[in-house]
Coordinates of C-alpha atoms in Angstrom, one line a residue:
M571 CA 11.1 -29.0 -15.5
T572 CA 13.1 -31.2 -13.2
E573 CA 14.6 -34.6 -13.7
Q574 CA 12.3 -37.4 -12.6
T575 CA 13.7 -39.9 -10.1
T576 CA 11.8 -42.9 -8.7
D577 CA 11.3 -41.0 -5.4
S578 CA 10.1 -37.9 -7.1
V579 CA 7.7 -39.8 -9.4
L580 CA 6.1 -41.6 -6.4
S581 CA 5.9 -38.4 -4.2
R582 CA 4.5 -36.3 -7.1
K583 CA 1.8 -38.9 -7.6
Q584 CA 0.9 -38.9 -3.9
A585 CA 1.0 -35.1 -3.8
G586 CA -1.4 -35.0 -6.7
Q587 CA -3.8 -37.3 -4.9
I588 CA -3.7 -35.1 -1.8
V589 CA -4.4 -32.0 -3.9
A590 CA -7.5 -33.6 -5.4
E591 CA -8.8 -34.6 -2.0
V592 CA -8.2 -31.2 -0.5
A593 CA -9.8 -29.5 -3.5
E594 CA -12.9 -31.6 -2.8
Q595 CA -12.9 -30.8 0.9
L596 CA -12.7 -27.0 0.3
S597 CA -15.1 -26.7 -2.7
D598 CA -18.2 -25.7 -0.7
P599 CA -17.6 -22.2 0.8
D600 CA -20.4 -22.5 3.4
S601 CA -19.0 -25.8 4.7
V602 CA -15.5 -24.4 4.8
A603 CA -16.6 -21.4 6.8
A604 CA -18.6 -23.5 9.2
A605 CA -15.8 -26.0 9.8
A606 CA -13.2 -23.2 10.4
S607 CA -15.6 -21.5 12.9
T608 CA -16.4 -24.5 15.1
P609 CA -16.3 -23.6 18.9
G610 CA -13.0 -25.1 19.8
N611 CA -11.1 -23.9 16.7
L612 CA -9.7 -20.7 18.3
D613 CA -6.6 -18.5 18.3
R614 CA -5.6 -17.1 21.7
Y615 CA -2.7 -14.7 21.5
L616 CA -1.0 -12.5 24.1
G617 CA -2.4 -9.0 23.8
R618 CA -5.7 -10.0 22.3
P619 CA -8.8 -9.4 24.6
A620 CA -10.4 -12.7 23.7
P621 CA -9.8 -15.9 21.7
V622 CA -11.0 -15.6 18.0
H623 CA -11.7 -18.0 15.1
P624 CA -9.0 -17.8 12.4
W625 CA -11.6 -17.5 9.6
A626 CA -11.9 -14.0 8.1
P627 CA -14.0 -14.1 5.0
L628 CA -12.5 -11.3 3.0
T629 CA -8.8 -12.1 3.3
L630 CA -6.1 -14.0 1.3
A631 CA -4.6 -15.2 4.6
E632 CA -7.6 -16.9 6.2
G633 CA -10.7 -16.4 4.0
H634 CA -12.5 -17.1 0.7
P635 CA -10.0 -15.3 -1.6
G636 CA -7.2 -17.4 -0.3
V637 CA -9.2 -20.6 -0.9
A638 CA -10.2 -19.3 -4.3
L639 CA -6.6 -19.1 -5.3
L640 CA -6.4 -22.9 -5.2
Y641 CA -9.3 -23.2 -7.7
A642 CA -8.0 -20.4 -9.9
E643 CA -4.8 -22.4 -10.2
L644 CA -6.5 -25.8 -10.8
A645 CA -8.9 -24.3 -13.3
R646 CA -6.1 -23.3 -15.6
T647 CA -5.9 -26.9 -16.8
E648 CA -9.2 -28.3 -15.3
P649 CA -12.1 -25.9 -16.1
G650 CA -14.5 -27.7 -13.9
H651 CA -12.9 -26.1 -10.8
R652 CA -14.3 -22.7 -12.0
I653 CA -17.5 -23.5 -10.1
A654 CA -15.8 -23.6 -6.8
L655 CA -13.6 -20.6 -7.7
H656 CA -16.7 -18.5 -8.5
S657 CA -18.5 -19.7 -5.4
H658 CA -15.7 -18.5 -3.1
L659 CA -15.2 -15.2 -4.9
A660 CA -19.0 -14.6 -4.6
K661 CA -19.0 -15.3 -0.9
A662 CA -16.0 -12.9 -0.4
A663 CA -17.6 -10.2 -2.4
R664 CA -20.5 -10.1 0.0
H665 CA -18.2 -8.6 2.6
L666 CA -16.9 -5.7 0.5
S667 CA -18.9 -3.2 2.5
T668 CA -17.1 -4.2 5.7
P669 CA -14.2 -1.9 6.7
H670 CA -10.8 -3.7 6.3
H671 CA -7.2 -2.9 6.4
S672 CA -5.8 -2.0 3.0
G673 CA -3.0 -4.5 2.3
L674 CA -2.9 -7.3 -0.3
F675 CA -3.9 -9.9 2.3
T676 CA -7.0 -8.3 3.7
G677 CA -10.0 -6.5 2.3
A678 CA -10.7 -5.5 -1.3
A679 CA -7.2 -6.1 -2.6
S680 CA -7.3 -9.8 -1.5
L681 CA -10.5 -10.3 -3.6
A682 CA -9.1 -8.4 -6.5
F683 CA -5.9 -10.5 -6.5
A684 CA -7.9 -13.8 -6.5
A685 CA -10.3 -12.6 -9.1
R686 CA -7.5 -11.5 -11.4
L687 CA -5.8 -14.9 -11.2
G688 CA -9.2 -16.5 -11.8
R689 CA -9.7 -14.8 -15.1
R690 CA -9.9 -17.0 -18.2
H691 CA -10.9 -14.2 -20.6
S692 CA -10.3 -10.4 -20.3
D693 CA -14.0 -9.8 -19.5
D694 CA -14.1 -12.3 -16.7
Y695 CA -14.9 -10.4 -13.4
A696 CA -14.2 -7.2 -15.3
R697 CA -16.9 -5.1 -13.5
L698 CA -15.9 -6.5 -10.1
L699 CA -12.2 -5.7 -10.8
D700 CA -13.0 -2.2 -12.0
R701 CA -15.0 -1.5 -8.8
I702 CA -12.4 -2.9 -6.5
D703 CA -9.5 -1.2 -8.3
E704 CA -11.0 2.1 -7.3
R705 CA -10.7 1.1 -3.6
V706 CA -7.2 -0.3 -4.0
T707 CA -5.8 2.7 -5.8
A708 CA -7.5 5.1 -3.4
S709 CA -5.9 3.2 -0.5
L710 CA -2.5 3.3 -2.2
R711 CA -2.7 7.0 -2.7
S712 CA -3.5 7.5 1.0
H713 CA -0.6 5.3 2.0
L714 CA 1.8 7.1 -0.3
A715 CA 0.6 10.5 0.8
D716 CA 1.1 9.7 4.5
E717 CA 4.6 8.4 3.8
E718 CA 5.5 11.4 1.6
A719 CA 4.4 13.7 4.4
R720 CA 6.5 11.8 6.9
L721 CA 9.6 11.8 4.7
N722 CA 9.2 15.5 3.8
A723 CA 9.0 16.3 7.5
G724 CA 12.3 14.5 8.0
A725 CA 10.6 12.1 10.5
A726 CA 12.8 9.0 10.8
G727 CA 11.1 5.6 11.4
V728 CA 8.7 3.7 9.2
R729 CA 5.9 1.3 10.1
M730 CA 6.4 -2.2 8.6
S731 CA 2.7 -2.0 7.6
A732 CA 3.5 1.0 5.4
Y733 CA 5.9 -0.9 3.1
D734 CA 5.7 -4.6 3.6
T735 CA 4.2 -7.5 1.6
I736 CA 1.4 -8.4 3.9
A737 CA -0.2 -5.0 4.8
G738 CA 1.9 -2.5 3.0
V739 CA 2.5 -1.1 -0.5
S740 CA 4.8 -3.9 -1.7
G741 CA 2.0 -6.4 -1.7
I742 CA -0.3 -3.9 -3.4
G743 CA 2.4 -3.2 -5.9
R744 CA 2.5 -6.9 -6.9
Y745 CA -1.3 -6.8 -7.6
L746 CA -0.8 -3.6 -9.7
L747 CA 1.9 -5.4 -11.7
L748 CA -0.7 -8.1 -12.6
R749 CA -3.0 -5.3 -13.8
H750 CA -0.3 -3.4 -15.7
P751 CA -0.5 -1.2 -17.8
R752 CA -3.8 -0.1 -16.4
H753 CA -2.1 1.2 -13.2
R754 CA 1.3 2.3 -14.5
D755 CA 1.1 5.7 -12.8
G756 CA 0.3 4.2 -9.5
L757 CA 3.2 1.7 -9.9
L758 CA 5.6 4.4 -10.7
A759 CA 4.6 6.4 -7.7
L760 CA 4.9 3.3 -5.5
L761 CA 8.3 2.4 -6.8
S762 CA 9.5 6.0 -6.3
Y763 CA 8.5 5.8 -2.7
L764 CA 10.4 2.5 -2.2
V765 CA 13.5 4.1 -3.8
R766 CA 13.2 7.1 -1.4
L767 CA 12.7 4.7 1.6
T768 CA 16.2 3.2 0.9
H769 CA 17.9 6.6 1.3
P770 CA 20.1 6.7 4.4
I771 CA 18.8 8.6 7.5
T772 CA 20.3 9.8 10.7
V773 CA 19.0 8.2 13.9
H774 CA 20.5 8.5 17.4
G775 CA 23.6 10.1 15.8
H776 CA 24.2 7.3 13.4
T777 CA 23.6 7.0 9.6
V778 CA 21.5 3.9 9.0
P779 CA 19.2 2.6 6.2
G780 CA 16.0 4.5 5.7
W781 CA 13.8 1.5 6.5
W782 CA 14.6 1.6 10.2
V783 CA 11.5 0.6 12.2
P784 CA 11.5 2.3 15.7
T785 CA 9.6 -0.5 17.4
R786 CA 10.3 -4.2 18.1
P787 CA 9.5 -6.8 15.4
D788 CA 7.0 -8.5 17.8
T789 CA 5.5 -8.2 21.3
G790 CA 8.5 -9.8 23.0
A791 CA 10.9 -8.1 25.3
D792 CA 14.1 -8.8 23.4
H793 CA 16.5 -6.0 24.5
R794 CA 18.4 -6.1 21.2
F795 CA 15.4 -4.3 19.7
D796 CA 15.0 -1.6 22.4
R797 CA 15.9 1.1 19.9
G798 CA 14.1 -0.5 17.0
H799 CA 15.2 -2.8 14.2
F800 CA 15.8 -3.5 10.6
N801 CA 13.4 -6.2 9.4
L802 CA 14.8 -8.7 6.9
G803 CA 11.7 -10.8 6.3
L804 CA 10.0 -11.2 3.0
A805 CA 6.6 -10.9 4.7
H806 CA 7.3 -7.9 6.9
G807 CA 10.8 -6.7 6.0
I808 CA 12.9 -5.0 3.4
C809 CA 13.0 -8.1 1.2
G810 CA 9.5 -7.4 0.1
P811 CA 10.4 -4.0 -1.5
L812 CA 13.6 -5.6 -3.0
A813 CA 11.5 -8.3 -4.7
L814 CA 9.0 -5.8 -6.0
L815 CA 11.7 -3.4 -7.3
A816 CA 13.3 -6.4 -9.1
L817 CA 10.0 -7.7 -10.6
G818 CA 9.1 -4.2 -11.7
R819 CA 12.4 -3.8 -13.5
E820 CA 12.0 -7.1 -15.2
A821 CA 8.5 -5.9 -16.4
G822 CA 10.1 -2.7 -17.8
I823 CA 8.6 -0.5 -15.1
T824 CA 11.4 1.7 -13.8
V825 CA 11.9 5.0 -11.9
P826 CA 15.1 7.0 -11.3
G827 CA 17.3 5.4 -8.7
Q828 CA 15.7 2.0 -8.8
D829 CA 18.9 0.1 -9.5
E830 CA 20.7 2.0 -6.8
A831 CA 18.0 1.3 -4.3
M832 CA 18.2 -2.4 -5.0
A833 CA 21.9 -2.3 -4.6
R834 CA 21.6 -0.5 -1.2
I835 CA 19.2 -3.2 0.0
V836 CA 21.4 -6.0 -1.2
D837 CA 24.5 -4.4 0.5
H838 CA 22.5 -4.4 3.7
L839 CA 21.5 -8.1 3.2
L840 CA 25.1 -9.1 2.5
A841 CA 26.4 -7.2 5.5
T842 CA 23.9 -8.8 7.9
R843 CA 24.5 -12.5 7.0
I844 CA 25.5 -14.6 10.0
A845 CA 27.7 -17.7 10.4
G846 CA 26.6 -20.3 7.9
G847 CA 25.6 -17.7 5.4
G848 CA 21.9 -17.3 6.3
W849 CA 19.8 -14.4 7.5
P850 CA 18.0 -13.7 10.8
R851 CA 14.5 -12.3 10.9
A852 CA 15.7 -8.9 12.0
V853 CA 18.7 -6.9 13.1
G854 CA 18.5 -4.6 16.2
F855 CA 19.6 -0.9 15.8
D856 CA 22.5 -1.3 18.2
E857 CA 23.6 -4.5 16.6
L858 CA 23.9 -2.7 13.3
V859 CA 25.8 0.3 14.6
D860 CA 28.1 -1.4 17.1
N861 CA 30.8 -1.8 14.4
T862 CA 30.4 -5.5 14.0
G863 CA 28.0 -5.1 11.2
T864 CA 26.4 -8.5 11.9
P865 CA 23.8 -9.6 14.4
H866 CA 24.9 -11.3 17.6
A867 CA 23.8 -14.9 18.5
N868 CA 20.8 -14.6 16.3
A869 CA 20.1 -18.0 14.7
P870 CA 18.7 -17.9 11.2
K871 CA 15.1 -18.8 10.6
A872 CA 14.1 -21.0 7.7
A873 CA 10.7 -19.9 6.2
W874 CA 9.0 -17.8 3.6
C875 CA 8.0 -15.1 6.0
Y876 CA 11.3 -14.7 7.8
G877 CA 14.8 -16.0 7.4
T878 CA 17.0 -17.4 4.7
P879 CA 14.6 -18.9 2.2
G880 CA 12.6 -15.7 1.7
A881 CA 15.6 -13.5 1.8
A882 CA 17.5 -15.7 -0.7
R883 CA 14.6 -15.6 -3.2
A884 CA 14.5 -11.8 -3.0
L885 CA 18.2 -11.6 -3.5
Y886 CA 18.0 -14.0 -6.4
L887 CA 15.3 -11.9 -8.1
A888 CA 17.5 -8.7 -7.7
G889 CA 20.5 -10.5 -9.2
R890 CA 18.4 -11.7 -12.1
A891 CA 16.9 -8.2 -12.7
L892 CA 20.4 -6.5 -12.6
S893 CA 22.3 -9.4 -14.3
R894 CA 24.4 -9.9 -11.2
D895 CA 25.4 -13.5 -11.3
D896 CA 27.3 -13.2 -8.0
W897 CA 24.1 -12.2 -6.1
Q898 CA 22.2 -15.2 -7.7
H899 CA 25.0 -17.5 -6.7
I900 CA 25.1 -16.3 -3.1
A901 CA 21.3 -16.6 -2.9
T902 CA 21.3 -20.2 -4.3
Q903 CA 24.1 -21.3 -2.1
A904 CA 22.4 -19.8 1.0
L905 CA 19.2 -21.6 0.2
V906 CA 21.0 -24.9 -0.4
D907 CA 22.8 -24.6 2.9
A908 CA 19.7 -23.7 4.8
L909 CA 17.6 -26.5 3.4
T910 CA 20.4 -29.1 3.7
A911 CA 20.6 -28.3 7.4
R912 CA 17.0 -29.6 7.7
P913 CA 15.8 -26.7 9.9
S914 CA 14.5 -28.1 13.2
Q915 CA 12.3 -25.1 14.0
I916 CA 9.8 -26.0 11.2
T917 CA 6.8 -27.5 13.0
D918 CA 3.9 -27.0 10.6
S919 CA 2.9 -27.5 7.0
S920 CA 2.0 -24.0 6.0
L921 CA 3.2 -21.7 3.3
C922 CA 4.0 -18.9 5.7
H923 CA 6.5 -20.6 8.0
G924 CA 6.1 -24.3 7.3
W925 CA 7.2 -27.0 4.9
A926 CA 4.9 -25.9 2.0
G927 CA 6.7 -22.6 1.9
L928 CA 10.2 -24.3 1.9
L929 CA 9.1 -26.7 -0.8
H930 CA 7.8 -24.0 -3.1
I931 CA 10.7 -21.7 -2.7
A932 CA 13.1 -24.6 -3.4
W933 CA 11.0 -25.6 -6.4
R934 CA 11.1 -22.0 -7.8
M935 CA 14.8 -21.6 -7.2
A936 CA 15.5 -25.1 -8.7
H937 CA 13.4 -24.2 -11.7
D938 CA 15.1 -20.8 -12.3
S939 CA 18.7 -21.7 -11.4
A940 CA 18.7 -25.3 -12.7
D941 CA 20.7 -26.1 -9.6
R942 CA 20.6 -29.9 -9.2
R943 CA 21.2 -29.7 -5.5
L944 CA 17.9 -28.0 -5.0
T945 CA 16.1 -30.5 -7.3
D946 CA 17.5 -33.3 -5.3
L947 CA 16.1 -31.8 -2.1
L948 CA 12.5 -31.5 -3.3
P949 CA 11.5 -35.1 -2.4
Q950 CA 12.9 -34.6 1.1
L951 CA 11.0 -31.3 1.5
V952 CA 7.7 -32.7 0.3
A953 CA 7.9 -35.8 2.6
P954 CA 6.8 -34.0 5.8
L955 CA 3.7 -32.7 3.9
L956 CA 2.8 -36.2 2.6
T957 CA 3.2 -37.6 6.1
A958 CA 1.2 -34.8 7.8
Y959 CA -1.9 -35.2 5.5
D960 CA -4.9 -36.8 7.3
S961 CA -8.1 -37.2 5.2
A962 CA -10.1 -37.4 8.5
L963 CA -9.2 -33.8 9.4
P964 CA -11.7 -31.1 8.3
F965 CA -9.1 -29.7 5.8
G966 CA -6.6 -32.5 5.6
F967 CA -3.9 -30.7 7.6
A968 CA -3.6 -29.5 11.2
Y969 CA -1.8 -26.4 12.1
T970 CA 0.6 -26.9 15.0
H971 CA 2.8 -24.7 17.1
P972 CA 4.3 -26.8 19.9
Y973 CA 6.5 -23.9 21.2
L974 CA 3.6 -21.6 21.9
P975 CA 3.4 -20.5 25.6
S976 CA 0.9 -22.4 27.8
D977 CA -1.3 -19.3 28.1
Q978 CA -1.7 -19.1 24.3
Q979 CA -3.2 -21.4 21.7
I980 CA -3.6 -21.7 18.0
A981 CA -6.5 -23.0 15.9
P982 CA -5.5 -26.2 14.3
H983 CA -8.1 -26.3 11.4
R984 CA -7.3 -23.6 8.8
P985 CA -8.6 -23.9 5.3
S986 CA -7.0 -20.9 3.5
F987 CA -3.8 -19.7 1.9
L988 CA -1.2 -18.4 4.2
E989 CA -1.3 -20.8 7.1
G990 CA -3.9 -23.4 5.8
A991 CA -4.8 -26.2 3.5
A992 CA -5.3 -24.2 0.3
G993 CA -1.8 -22.8 0.4
I994 CA -0.4 -26.3 1.2
A995 CA -2.3 -27.8 -1.7
L996 CA -1.0 -25.1 -4.1
A997 CA 2.6 -25.9 -3.2
L998 CA 1.8 -29.6 -3.6
H999 CA 0.1 -29.0 -7.0
T1000 CA 3.1 -27.2 -8.3
Y1001 CA 5.4 -30.0 -7.1
A1002 CA 3.1 -32.7 -8.5
T1003 CA 2.8 -31.1 -11.9
D1004 CA 6.4 -29.8 -11.9
G1005 CA 5.1 -26.5 -13.1
R1006 CA 3.9 -27.8 -16.5
T1007 CA 1.7 -24.7 -16.3
P1008 CA 3.9 -22.1 -14.6
P1009 CA 2.2 -21.1 -11.3
A1010 CA 0.8 -17.6 -10.9
W1011 CA -0.4 -17.8 -7.3
D1012 CA 3.0 -17.3 -5.7
A1013 CA 3.0 -13.7 -6.9
A1014 CA 1.1 -13.0 -3.7
L1015 CA 4.2 -14.1 -1.8
L1016 CA 6.5 -11.9 -4.0
L1017 CA 8.3 -15.1 -5.1
A1018 CA 7.6 -14.4 -8.8

């Protein structure tokens, strides 16, 4: 619990009102899907053959499971929200026969995560979860078998989607932690893979961390990444495995080499900090091996997905798991510095790379560290969200990206978790209630 000031009392009250209104707007799954799929609400990205609607029914990121997380959280203290929760889960379940990718944020695992958080009693959604778990564990075994074959063959270079939070085994591992001890064997195998992933490898005549990705972090032509990169993001980088290794250790689930693997990742993070103490989204291969040890002219990003806030949280979790006060202090100071700077590149309200993500990470870190500087920043971080809310919009918030090239566009009306209204409302709800019931939804982001 944080100390209540006049500003925080007023902003918490306003945040609570917004949450109630958004919950009402998102309660009917058919209306939500229809509004998200209106003709002009389209994403048009470079490399895609045609513009597409953002709505994807069986996903945490942009579908019913993501919206269901809001009602799962609200229903913990207000059981009436279970009606909307069940409605969204039922709509999502209708799409289980459709082929999907196998990460936490798409397909069966996304529904499993939302259903698990929506349980009030042990038999709630028991049959659904049992059925979905078979798919999730089968997908995990396939992932791990592919990676074991690659590693055994001595093939350097890993795909981000093999290990990351969004599409890889780190996100799946967080779901399995929620289902522990049912999936203990799968968790042990997964953690063992992550430990092995941290072992040094030889690439282009240099010894580098084993999570080297041979491709660029995006579709751009940044020549720093011509020979691949080392991704530092919590969404797509090595901070996802670090957070999972730490959370697993705190839950008593350990494998040989786990502590050493965490230390290797932390050493890498500390070596790649830039001026001001923050972290960039990625470090190019040549940047790492050119004897400077730190990335060149690579401004830090401030978001959950990439940059200092997400990296700081992962570092803090590792410090807490291994009783390293120095790591926890570095993480807290880095976050304070990043948030005090009022990052100018934040242009939207989302959890992924907007104000909601910053607000919630700051709240988590303030709650865990009892650092008054972070507590004092919370009213400033929530203010852009309170200002951005517009009850006339289909979901209360519009997704904006003013720096997008003119030949691309982004759909403004997004109801779901990662880039939409449900995720924003979850962050506002935690802020409004000051975590009186400790939130569970942010496990999907590997923040807890």
